[in-house]
Short mmCIF file of C-alpha atoms and ligand atoms in Angstrom, two decimals:
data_model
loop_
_atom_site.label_atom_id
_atom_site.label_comp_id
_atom_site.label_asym_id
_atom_site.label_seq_id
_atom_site.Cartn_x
_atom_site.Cartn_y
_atom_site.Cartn_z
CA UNK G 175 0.00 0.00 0.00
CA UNK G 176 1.28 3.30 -1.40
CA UNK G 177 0.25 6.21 1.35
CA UNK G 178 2.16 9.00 1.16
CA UNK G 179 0.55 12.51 0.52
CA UNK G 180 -0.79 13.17 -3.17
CA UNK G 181 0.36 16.74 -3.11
CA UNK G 182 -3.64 17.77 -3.81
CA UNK G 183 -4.83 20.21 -1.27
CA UNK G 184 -3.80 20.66 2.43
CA UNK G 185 -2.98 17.31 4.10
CA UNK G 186 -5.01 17.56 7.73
CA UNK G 187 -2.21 16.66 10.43
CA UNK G 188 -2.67 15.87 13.69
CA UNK G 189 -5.90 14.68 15.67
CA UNK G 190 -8.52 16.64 14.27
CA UNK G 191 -10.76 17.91 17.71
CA UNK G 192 -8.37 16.86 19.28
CA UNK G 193 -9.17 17.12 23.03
CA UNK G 194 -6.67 15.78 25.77
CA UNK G 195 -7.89 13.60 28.68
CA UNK G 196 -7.19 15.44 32.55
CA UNK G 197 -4.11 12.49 32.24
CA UNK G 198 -2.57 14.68 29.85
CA UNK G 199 -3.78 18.10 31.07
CA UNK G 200 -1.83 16.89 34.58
CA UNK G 201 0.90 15.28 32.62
CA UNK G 202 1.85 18.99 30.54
CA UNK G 203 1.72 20.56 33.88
CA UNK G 204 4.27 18.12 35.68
CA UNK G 205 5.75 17.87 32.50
CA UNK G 206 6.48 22.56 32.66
CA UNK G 207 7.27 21.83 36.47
CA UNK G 208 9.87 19.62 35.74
CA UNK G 209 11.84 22.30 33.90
CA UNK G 210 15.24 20.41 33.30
CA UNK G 211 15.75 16.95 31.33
CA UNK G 212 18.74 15.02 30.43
CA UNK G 213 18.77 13.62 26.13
CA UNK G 214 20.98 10.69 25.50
CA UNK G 215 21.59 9.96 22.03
CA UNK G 216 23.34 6.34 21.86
CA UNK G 217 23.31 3.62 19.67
CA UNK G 218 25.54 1.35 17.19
CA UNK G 219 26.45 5.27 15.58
CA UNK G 220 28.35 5.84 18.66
CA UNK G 221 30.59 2.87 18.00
CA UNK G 222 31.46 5.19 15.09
CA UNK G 223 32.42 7.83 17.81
CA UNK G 224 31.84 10.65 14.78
CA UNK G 225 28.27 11.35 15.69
CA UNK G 226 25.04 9.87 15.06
CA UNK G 227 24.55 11.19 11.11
CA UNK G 228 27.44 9.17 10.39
CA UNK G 229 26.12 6.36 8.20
CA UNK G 230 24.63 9.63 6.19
CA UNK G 231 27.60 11.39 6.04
CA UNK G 232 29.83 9.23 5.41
CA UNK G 233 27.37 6.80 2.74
CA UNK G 234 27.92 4.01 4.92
CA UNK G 235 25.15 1.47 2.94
CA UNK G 236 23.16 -0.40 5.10
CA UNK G 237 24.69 -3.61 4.28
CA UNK G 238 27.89 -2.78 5.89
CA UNK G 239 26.67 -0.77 8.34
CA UNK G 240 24.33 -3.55 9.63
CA UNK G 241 27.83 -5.62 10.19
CA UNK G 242 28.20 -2.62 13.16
CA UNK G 243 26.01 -4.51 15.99
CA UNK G 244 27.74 -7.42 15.73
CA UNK G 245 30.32 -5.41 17.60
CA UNK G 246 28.20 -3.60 20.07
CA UNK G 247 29.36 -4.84 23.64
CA UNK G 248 29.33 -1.91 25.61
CA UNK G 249 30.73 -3.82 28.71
CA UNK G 250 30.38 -0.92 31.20
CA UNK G 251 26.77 0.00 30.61
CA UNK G 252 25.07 0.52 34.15
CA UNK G 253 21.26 1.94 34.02
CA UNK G 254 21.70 2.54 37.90
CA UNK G 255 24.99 4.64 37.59
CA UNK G 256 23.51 6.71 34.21
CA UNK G 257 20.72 7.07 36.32
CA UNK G 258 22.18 8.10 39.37
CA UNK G 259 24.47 10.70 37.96
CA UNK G 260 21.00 12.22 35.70
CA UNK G 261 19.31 12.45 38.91
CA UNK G 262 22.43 14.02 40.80
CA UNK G 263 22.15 16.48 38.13
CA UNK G 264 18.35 17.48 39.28
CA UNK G 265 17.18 16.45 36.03
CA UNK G 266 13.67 15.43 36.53
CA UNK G 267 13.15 13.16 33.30
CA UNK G 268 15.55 11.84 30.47
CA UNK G 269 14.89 11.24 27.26
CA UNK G 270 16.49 8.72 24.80
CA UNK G 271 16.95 7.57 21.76
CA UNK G 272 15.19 4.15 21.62
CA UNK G 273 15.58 4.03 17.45
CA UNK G 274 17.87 7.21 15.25
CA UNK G 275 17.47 7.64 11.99
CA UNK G 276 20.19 5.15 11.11
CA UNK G 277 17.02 2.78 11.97
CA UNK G 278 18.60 0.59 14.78
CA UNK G 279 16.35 -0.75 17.67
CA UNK G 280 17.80 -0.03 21.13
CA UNK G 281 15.25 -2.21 22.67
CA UNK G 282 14.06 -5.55 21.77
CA UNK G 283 11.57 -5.14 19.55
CA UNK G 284 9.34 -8.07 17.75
CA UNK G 285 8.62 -5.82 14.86
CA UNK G 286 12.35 -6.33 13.45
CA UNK G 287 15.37 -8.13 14.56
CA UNK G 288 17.21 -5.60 13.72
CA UNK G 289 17.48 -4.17 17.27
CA UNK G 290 20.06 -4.69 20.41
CA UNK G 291 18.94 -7.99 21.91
CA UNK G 292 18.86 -9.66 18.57
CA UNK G 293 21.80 -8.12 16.81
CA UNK G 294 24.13 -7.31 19.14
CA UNK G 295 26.39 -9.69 21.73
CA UNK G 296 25.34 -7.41 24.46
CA UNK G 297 21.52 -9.08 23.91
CA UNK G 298 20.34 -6.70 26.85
CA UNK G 299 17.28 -4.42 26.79
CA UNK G 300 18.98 -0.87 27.77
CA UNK G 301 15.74 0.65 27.99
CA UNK G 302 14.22 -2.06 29.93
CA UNK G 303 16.99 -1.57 32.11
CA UNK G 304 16.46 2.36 32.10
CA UNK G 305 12.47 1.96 32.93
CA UNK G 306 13.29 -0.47 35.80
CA UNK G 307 15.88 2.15 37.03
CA UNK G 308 14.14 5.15 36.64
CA UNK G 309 11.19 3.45 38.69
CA UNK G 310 13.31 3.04 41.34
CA UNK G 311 15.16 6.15 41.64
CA UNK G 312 12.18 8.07 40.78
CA UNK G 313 12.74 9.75 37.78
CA UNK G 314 10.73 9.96 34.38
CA UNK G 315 11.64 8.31 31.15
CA UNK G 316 10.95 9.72 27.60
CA UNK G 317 11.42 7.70 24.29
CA UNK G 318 12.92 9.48 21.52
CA UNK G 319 11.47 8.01 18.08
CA UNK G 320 12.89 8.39 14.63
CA UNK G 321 10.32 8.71 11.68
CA UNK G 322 12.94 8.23 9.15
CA UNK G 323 14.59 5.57 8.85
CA UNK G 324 18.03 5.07 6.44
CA UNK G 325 18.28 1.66 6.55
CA UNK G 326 14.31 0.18 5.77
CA UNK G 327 13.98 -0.09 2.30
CA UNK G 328 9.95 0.62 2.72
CA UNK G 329 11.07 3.90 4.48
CA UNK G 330 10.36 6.47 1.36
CA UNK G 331 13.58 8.48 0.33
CA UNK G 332 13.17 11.92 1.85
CA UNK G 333 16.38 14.81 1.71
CA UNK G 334 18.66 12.82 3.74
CA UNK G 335 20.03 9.18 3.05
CA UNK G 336 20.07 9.76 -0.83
CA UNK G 337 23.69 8.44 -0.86
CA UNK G 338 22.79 4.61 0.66
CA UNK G 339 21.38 3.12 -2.40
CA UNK G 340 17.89 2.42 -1.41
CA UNK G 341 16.03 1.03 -4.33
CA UNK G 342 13.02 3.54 -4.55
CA UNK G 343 10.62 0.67 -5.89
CA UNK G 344 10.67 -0.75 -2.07
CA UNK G 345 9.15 2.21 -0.47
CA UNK G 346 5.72 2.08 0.83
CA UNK G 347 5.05 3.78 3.44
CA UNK G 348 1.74 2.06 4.76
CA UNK G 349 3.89 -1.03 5.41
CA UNK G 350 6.67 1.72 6.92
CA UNK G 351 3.52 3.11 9.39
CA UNK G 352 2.25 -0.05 10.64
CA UNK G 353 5.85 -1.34 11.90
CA UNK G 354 6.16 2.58 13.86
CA UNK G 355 2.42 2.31 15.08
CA UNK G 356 4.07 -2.03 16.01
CA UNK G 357 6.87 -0.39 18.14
CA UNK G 358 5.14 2.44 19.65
CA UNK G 359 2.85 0.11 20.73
CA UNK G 360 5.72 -1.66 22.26
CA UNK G 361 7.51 1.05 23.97
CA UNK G 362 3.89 2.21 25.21
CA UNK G 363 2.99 -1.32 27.11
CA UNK G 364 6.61 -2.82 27.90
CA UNK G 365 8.22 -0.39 29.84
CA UNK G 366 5.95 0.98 31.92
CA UNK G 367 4.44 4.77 32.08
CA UNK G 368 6.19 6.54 29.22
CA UNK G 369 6.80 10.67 29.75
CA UNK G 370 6.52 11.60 26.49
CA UNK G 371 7.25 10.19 22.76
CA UNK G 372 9.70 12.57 21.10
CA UNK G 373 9.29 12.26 17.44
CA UNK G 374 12.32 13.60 15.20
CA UNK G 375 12.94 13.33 11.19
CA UNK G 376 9.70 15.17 10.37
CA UNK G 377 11.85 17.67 7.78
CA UNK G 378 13.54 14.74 6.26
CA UNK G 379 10.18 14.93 3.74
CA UNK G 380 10.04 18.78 3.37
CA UNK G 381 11.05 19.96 0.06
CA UNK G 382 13.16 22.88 0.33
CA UNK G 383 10.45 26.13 -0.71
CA UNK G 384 11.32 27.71 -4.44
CA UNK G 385 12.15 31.35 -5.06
CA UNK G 386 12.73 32.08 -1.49
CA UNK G 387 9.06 31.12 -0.50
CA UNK G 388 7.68 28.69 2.27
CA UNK G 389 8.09 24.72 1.44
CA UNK G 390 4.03 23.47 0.90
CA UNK G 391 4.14 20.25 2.67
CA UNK G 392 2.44 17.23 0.55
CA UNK G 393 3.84 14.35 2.72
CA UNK G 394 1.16 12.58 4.86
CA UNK G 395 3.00 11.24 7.85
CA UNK G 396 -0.58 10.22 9.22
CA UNK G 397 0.42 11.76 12.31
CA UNK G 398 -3.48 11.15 13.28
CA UNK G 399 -2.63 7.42 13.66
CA UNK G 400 0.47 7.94 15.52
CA UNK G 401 -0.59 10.06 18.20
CA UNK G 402 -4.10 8.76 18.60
CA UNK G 403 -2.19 5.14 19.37
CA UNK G 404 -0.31 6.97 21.90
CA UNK G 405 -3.18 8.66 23.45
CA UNK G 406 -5.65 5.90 23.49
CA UNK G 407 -2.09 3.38 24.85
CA UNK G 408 -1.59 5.72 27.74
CA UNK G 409 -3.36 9.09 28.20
CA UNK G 410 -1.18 10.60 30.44
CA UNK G 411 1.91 10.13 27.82
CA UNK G 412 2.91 13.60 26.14
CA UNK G 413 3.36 14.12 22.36
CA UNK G 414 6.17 15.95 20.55
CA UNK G 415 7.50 16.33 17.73
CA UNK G 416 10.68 18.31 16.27
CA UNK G 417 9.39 19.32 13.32
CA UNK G 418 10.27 22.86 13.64
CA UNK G 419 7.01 24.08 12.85
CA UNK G 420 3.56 24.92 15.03
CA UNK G 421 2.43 22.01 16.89
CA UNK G 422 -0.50 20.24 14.85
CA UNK G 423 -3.99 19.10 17.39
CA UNK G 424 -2.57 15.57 19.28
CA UNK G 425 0.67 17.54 20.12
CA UNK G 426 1.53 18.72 24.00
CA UNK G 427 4.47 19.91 23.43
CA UNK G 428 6.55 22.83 21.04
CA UNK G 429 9.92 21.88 20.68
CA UNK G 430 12.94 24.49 19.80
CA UNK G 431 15.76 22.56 18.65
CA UNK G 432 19.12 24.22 20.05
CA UNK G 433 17.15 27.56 20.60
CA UNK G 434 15.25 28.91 23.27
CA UNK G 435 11.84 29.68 22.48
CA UNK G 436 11.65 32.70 20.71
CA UNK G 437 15.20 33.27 18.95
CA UNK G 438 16.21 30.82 15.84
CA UNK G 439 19.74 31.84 16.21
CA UNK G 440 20.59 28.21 15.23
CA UNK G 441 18.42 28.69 11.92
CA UNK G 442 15.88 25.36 11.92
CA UNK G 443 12.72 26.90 13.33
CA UNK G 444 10.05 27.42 10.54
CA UNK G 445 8.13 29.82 12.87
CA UNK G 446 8.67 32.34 14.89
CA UNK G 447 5.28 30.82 16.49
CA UNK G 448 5.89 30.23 20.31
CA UNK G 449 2.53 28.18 21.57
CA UNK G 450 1.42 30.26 25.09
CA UNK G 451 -1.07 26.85 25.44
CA UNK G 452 1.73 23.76 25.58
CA UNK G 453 4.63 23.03 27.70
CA UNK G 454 8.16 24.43 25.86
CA UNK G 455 11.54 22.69 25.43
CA UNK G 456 14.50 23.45 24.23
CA UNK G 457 17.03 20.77 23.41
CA UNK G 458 20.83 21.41 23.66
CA UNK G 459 23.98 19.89 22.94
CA UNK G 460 26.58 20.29 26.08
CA UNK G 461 29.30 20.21 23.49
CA UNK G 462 28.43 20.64 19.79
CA UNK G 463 27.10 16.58 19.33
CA UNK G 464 24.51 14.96 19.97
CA UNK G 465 25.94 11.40 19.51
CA UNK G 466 29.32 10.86 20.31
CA UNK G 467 32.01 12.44 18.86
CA UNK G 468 35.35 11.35 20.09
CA UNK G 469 37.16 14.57 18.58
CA UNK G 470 34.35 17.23 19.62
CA UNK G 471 35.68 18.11 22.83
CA UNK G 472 34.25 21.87 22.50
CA UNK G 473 32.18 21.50 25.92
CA UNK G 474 30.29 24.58 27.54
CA UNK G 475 31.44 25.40 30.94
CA UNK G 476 29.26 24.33 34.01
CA UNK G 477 28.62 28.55 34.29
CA UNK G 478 27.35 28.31 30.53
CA UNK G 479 25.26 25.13 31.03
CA UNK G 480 23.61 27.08 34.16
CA UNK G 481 22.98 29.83 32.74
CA UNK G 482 21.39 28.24 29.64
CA UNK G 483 19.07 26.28 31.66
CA UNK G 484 18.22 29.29 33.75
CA UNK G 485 17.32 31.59 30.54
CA UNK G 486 14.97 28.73 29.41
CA UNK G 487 13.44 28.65 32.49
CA UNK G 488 13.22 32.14 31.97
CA UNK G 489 11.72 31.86 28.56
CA UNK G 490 9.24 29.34 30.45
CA UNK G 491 10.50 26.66 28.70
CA UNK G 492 12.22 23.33 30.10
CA UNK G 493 15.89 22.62 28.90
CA UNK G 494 16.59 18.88 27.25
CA UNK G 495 20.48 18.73 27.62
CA UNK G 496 21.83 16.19 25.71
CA UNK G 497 24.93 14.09 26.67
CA UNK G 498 26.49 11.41 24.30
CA UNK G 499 27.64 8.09 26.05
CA UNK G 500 30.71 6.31 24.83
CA UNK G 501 30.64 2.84 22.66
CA UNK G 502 31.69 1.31 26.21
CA UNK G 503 28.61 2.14 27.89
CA UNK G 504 30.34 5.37 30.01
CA UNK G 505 29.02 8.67 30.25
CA UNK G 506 32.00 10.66 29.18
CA UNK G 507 33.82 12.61 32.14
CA UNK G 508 33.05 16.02 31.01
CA UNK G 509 29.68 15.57 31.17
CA UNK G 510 29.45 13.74 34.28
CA UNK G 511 31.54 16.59 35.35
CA UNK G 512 28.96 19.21 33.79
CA UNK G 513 26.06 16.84 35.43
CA UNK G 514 27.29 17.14 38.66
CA UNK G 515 28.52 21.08 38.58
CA UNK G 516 24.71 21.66 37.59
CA UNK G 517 23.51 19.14 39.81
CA UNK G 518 25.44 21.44 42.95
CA UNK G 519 23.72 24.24 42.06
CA UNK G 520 20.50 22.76 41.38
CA UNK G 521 20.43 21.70 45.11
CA UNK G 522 20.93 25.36 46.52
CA UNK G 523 18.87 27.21 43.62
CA UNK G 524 16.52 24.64 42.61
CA UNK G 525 13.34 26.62 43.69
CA UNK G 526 13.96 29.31 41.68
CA UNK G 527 13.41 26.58 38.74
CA UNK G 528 11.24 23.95 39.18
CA UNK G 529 7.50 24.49 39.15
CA UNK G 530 8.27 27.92 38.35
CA UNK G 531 6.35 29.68 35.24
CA UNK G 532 8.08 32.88 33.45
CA UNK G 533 4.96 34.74 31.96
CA UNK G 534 5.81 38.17 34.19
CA UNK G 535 7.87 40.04 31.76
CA UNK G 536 9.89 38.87 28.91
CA UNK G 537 13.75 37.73 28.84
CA UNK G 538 15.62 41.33 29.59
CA UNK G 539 19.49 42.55 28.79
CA UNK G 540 20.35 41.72 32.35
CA UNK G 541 18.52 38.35 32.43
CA UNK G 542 15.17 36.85 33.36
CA UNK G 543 12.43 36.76 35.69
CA UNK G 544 10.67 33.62 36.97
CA UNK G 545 7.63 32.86 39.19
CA UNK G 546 6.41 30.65 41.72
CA UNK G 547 3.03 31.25 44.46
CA UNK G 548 4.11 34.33 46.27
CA UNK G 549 7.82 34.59 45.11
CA UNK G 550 9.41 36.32 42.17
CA UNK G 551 12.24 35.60 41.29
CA UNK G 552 15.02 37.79 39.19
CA UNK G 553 17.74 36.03 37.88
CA UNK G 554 20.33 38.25 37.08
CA UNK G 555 22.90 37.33 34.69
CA UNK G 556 24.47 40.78 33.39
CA UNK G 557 24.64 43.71 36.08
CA UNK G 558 22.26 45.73 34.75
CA UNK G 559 22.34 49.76 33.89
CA UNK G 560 22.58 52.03 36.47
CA UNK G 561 22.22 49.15 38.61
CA UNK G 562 18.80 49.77 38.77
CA UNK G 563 16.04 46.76 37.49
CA UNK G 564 12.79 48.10 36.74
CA UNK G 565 9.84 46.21 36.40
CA UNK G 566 6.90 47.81 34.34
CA UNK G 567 3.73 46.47 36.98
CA UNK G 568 3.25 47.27 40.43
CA UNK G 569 3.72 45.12 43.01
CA UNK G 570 3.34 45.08 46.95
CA UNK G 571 6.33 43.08 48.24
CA UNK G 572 6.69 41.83 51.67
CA UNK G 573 10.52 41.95 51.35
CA UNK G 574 13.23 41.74 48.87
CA UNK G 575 16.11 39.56 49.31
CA UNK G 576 19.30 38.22 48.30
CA UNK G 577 18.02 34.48 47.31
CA UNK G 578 19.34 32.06 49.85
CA UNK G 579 19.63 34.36 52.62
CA UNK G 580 17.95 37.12 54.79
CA UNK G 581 20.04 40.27 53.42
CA UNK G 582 17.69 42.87 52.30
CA UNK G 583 18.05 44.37 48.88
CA UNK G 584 16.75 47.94 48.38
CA UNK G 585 13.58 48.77 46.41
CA UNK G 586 11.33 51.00 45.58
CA UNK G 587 7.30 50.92 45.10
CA UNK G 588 5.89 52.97 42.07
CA UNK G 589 2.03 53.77 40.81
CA UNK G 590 2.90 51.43 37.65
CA UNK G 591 6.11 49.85 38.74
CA UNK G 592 8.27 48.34 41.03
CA UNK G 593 12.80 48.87 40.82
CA UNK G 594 15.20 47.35 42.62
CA UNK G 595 18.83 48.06 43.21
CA UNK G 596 21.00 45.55 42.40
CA UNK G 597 23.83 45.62 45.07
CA UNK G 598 26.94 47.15 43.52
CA UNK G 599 29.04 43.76 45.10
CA UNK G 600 26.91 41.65 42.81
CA UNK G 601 28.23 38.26 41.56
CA UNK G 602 26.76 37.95 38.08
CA UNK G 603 29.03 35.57 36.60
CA UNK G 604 26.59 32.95 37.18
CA UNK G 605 23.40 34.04 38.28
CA UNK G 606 22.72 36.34 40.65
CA UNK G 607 19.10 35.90 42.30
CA UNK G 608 16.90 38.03 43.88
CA UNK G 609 13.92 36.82 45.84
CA UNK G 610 10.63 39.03 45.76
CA UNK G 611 8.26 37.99 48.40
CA UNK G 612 4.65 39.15 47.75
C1 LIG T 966 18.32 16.76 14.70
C2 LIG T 966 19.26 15.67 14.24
C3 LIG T 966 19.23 14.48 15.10
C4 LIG T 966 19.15 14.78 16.57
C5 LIG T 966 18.12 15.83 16.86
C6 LIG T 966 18.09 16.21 18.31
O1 LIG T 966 17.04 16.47 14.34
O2 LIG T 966 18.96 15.24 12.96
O3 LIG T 966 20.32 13.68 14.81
O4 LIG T 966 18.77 13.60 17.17
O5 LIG T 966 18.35 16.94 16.09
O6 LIG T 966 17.36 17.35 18.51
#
């Protein structure tokens, strides 16, 4: 069967009336509360250790690149210690790639045996392993899921892959759909409650738009099927979906890839659209990968990681930082490192994060404002003009502190507006926070 879009009016994505359950209604709002995730991209790619495009990049043809798993023994894998250190780093969920685009299994899945217990020496469900440790340690799990898929010849070419040799006459993409709707089902029933199913590879069917104008979209993922599976497998699971453009009904969350909500400094968002209805989250890399690369050593500092998380906080968005594990089943040591350093001041500043909303007053030159029951709070990253922060709405504070302690910062009530005065001594390196007790 031969589905994909006919290219003759609009193609209707999503759920149409779509209305979510009070599952998923609770689930977006634990979901914003969390605030911070960990990503882990790994699979046979990392073996590879240039990345997880590499099969693309380098026109690696399935044939030999399927020899890969017959290699992949990462003897150190742990789910308790990757958990452990995720946790340490007051992530509240992680997120992970249970198939890439390169179109390898990291669980065991029935629908192909092309997949780590069946292909591999290793034979061991890692996300089993994950579910059973998050569980215990009390922490969320999230499945990324590829739609594209470079190795399945009934996968339909799309922009990327065109140098592997797929014979075009194999693609169908109703056969392609029933094994995704197979392994969701899968991912939705084995492993217990599922955060959220992360969907990624959307573009890979976008033609790039003529003349300088907008792409028209005439590929039918059936996204309708997808997401109603999910819904109707568990309600409280969230749907998301990178596809750079405004969420579609069935959707609970916007995603900004490598961007906070808002800016498209990195180039891939198709809007500047930034939903005020679903939860927001930006993924980052914490050095420029997301799988690993044994020669990108570029990492951000702990300060930079912090401070990125707290301006998507302050963009009310959550942050999805992405580490890379090694072919041996380690985390690398920078980014335990980075995990930890962020995990430190997580523990001391945490409340000025999670649970929070940022809906007060957009991002500002000297930083950002979150907001939680009676506290504001002003995270301030770049000592600001005059030393003076003015915020345009009145407000009748109780006191104004230095966060973490009792020292009294200096204000000043107006008709329309409120200022404080940032102490001239102020650390702003990092963040600087000011509590604002109403
Ligand atoms: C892009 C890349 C993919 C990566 C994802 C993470 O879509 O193609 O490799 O997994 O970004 O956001």
């Amino acid at each position: 069967m031969m589905i994909s879009g006919s290219g003759a009016g609009p193609i209707c994505e999503g759920i149409p009336d779509y209305s979510p359950t009070s599952e998923n209604i609770a689930s977006r709002e634990r979901f914003s509360d969390d605030r911070f995730g960990v990503f882990i991209h790994w699979g046979v790619y990392s073996m590879l250790a240039r990345g997880e495009w590499v099969m693309n990049n380098e026109n690696i043809k399935y044939a030999d690149y399927s020899m890969f798993p017959g290699g992949f023994y990462p003897s150190h894998f742990n789910a308790a210690e990757w958990v452990g250190a995720i946790k340490a780093s007051g992530a509240r969920y992680i997120t992970i790639t249970a198939r890439h685009h390169d179109g390898f299994s990291m669980f065991g899945t029935e629908m192909s045996p092309y997949n780590i217990v069946d292909a591999t020496p290793f034979g061991r469900d890692i996300l089993k392993e994950l579910a059973g440790e998050c569980r215990k340690q009390g922490i969320m799990l999230n499945f990324y899921y590829s739609l594209l898929d470079w190795g399945r010849g009934d996968y339909p070419q799309g922009s990327s892959g065109k140098g592997l040799g797929k014979n075009p006459a194999e693609a169908d993409y109703g056969s392609y759909l029933d094994f995704m709707c197979g392994q969701l089902r899968e991912l939705l029933t084995g492993y217990g409650p599922v955060g959220c199913i992360w969907f990624d590879g959307d573009w890979d069917q976008i033609a790039k738009g003529k003349d300088g104008k907008a792409p028209e979209i005439t590929f039918d993922w059936h996204y309708g099927r997808l997401y109603s599976l999910i819904h109707s497998v568990q309600s409280s699971c969230l749907v998301a979906n990178n596809h750079h453009r405004e969420p579609v009904p069935g959707e609970d969350v916007q995603i900004f890839e490598r961007d906070v909500p808002g800016e498209n400094s990195a180039g891939y968002s198709r809007t500047a659209f930034v939903s005020e209805a679903l939860p927001l989250e930006t993924c980052k890399t914490m050095n420029g990968s997301w799988g690993y690369d044994v020669s990108d050593r570029n990492y951000k500092s702990p300060a930079q990681l912090i401070r990125i998380l707290v301006s998507t906080a302050g963009r009310n968005a959550n942050l999805l930082l992405n580490i890379g594990p090694q072919p041996d089943g380690r985390i690398p040591a920078e980014a335990l490192e980075r995990l930890s350093a962020i995990g430190k001041w997580m523990s001391a500043n945490g409340e000025t994060i999670y649970g929070t909303r940022s809906t007060l007053l957009k991002p500002q030159k000297w930083g950002v404002v979150t907001h939680k029951e009676d506290k504001i709070f002003l995270h301030v990253m770049k000592y600001p003009d005059g030393g003076m922060i003015r915020l345009p709405f009145s407000l009748k504070a109780k006191s104004v502190t230095v966060y973490g302690s009792s020292v009294p910062v200096a204000f000043k009530r107006g008709k329309n507006s409120f200022t404080v005065e940032v102490p001239e001594n102020a650390d702003c390196s990092v963040d600087y926070i000011i509590q604002i007790l109403k």
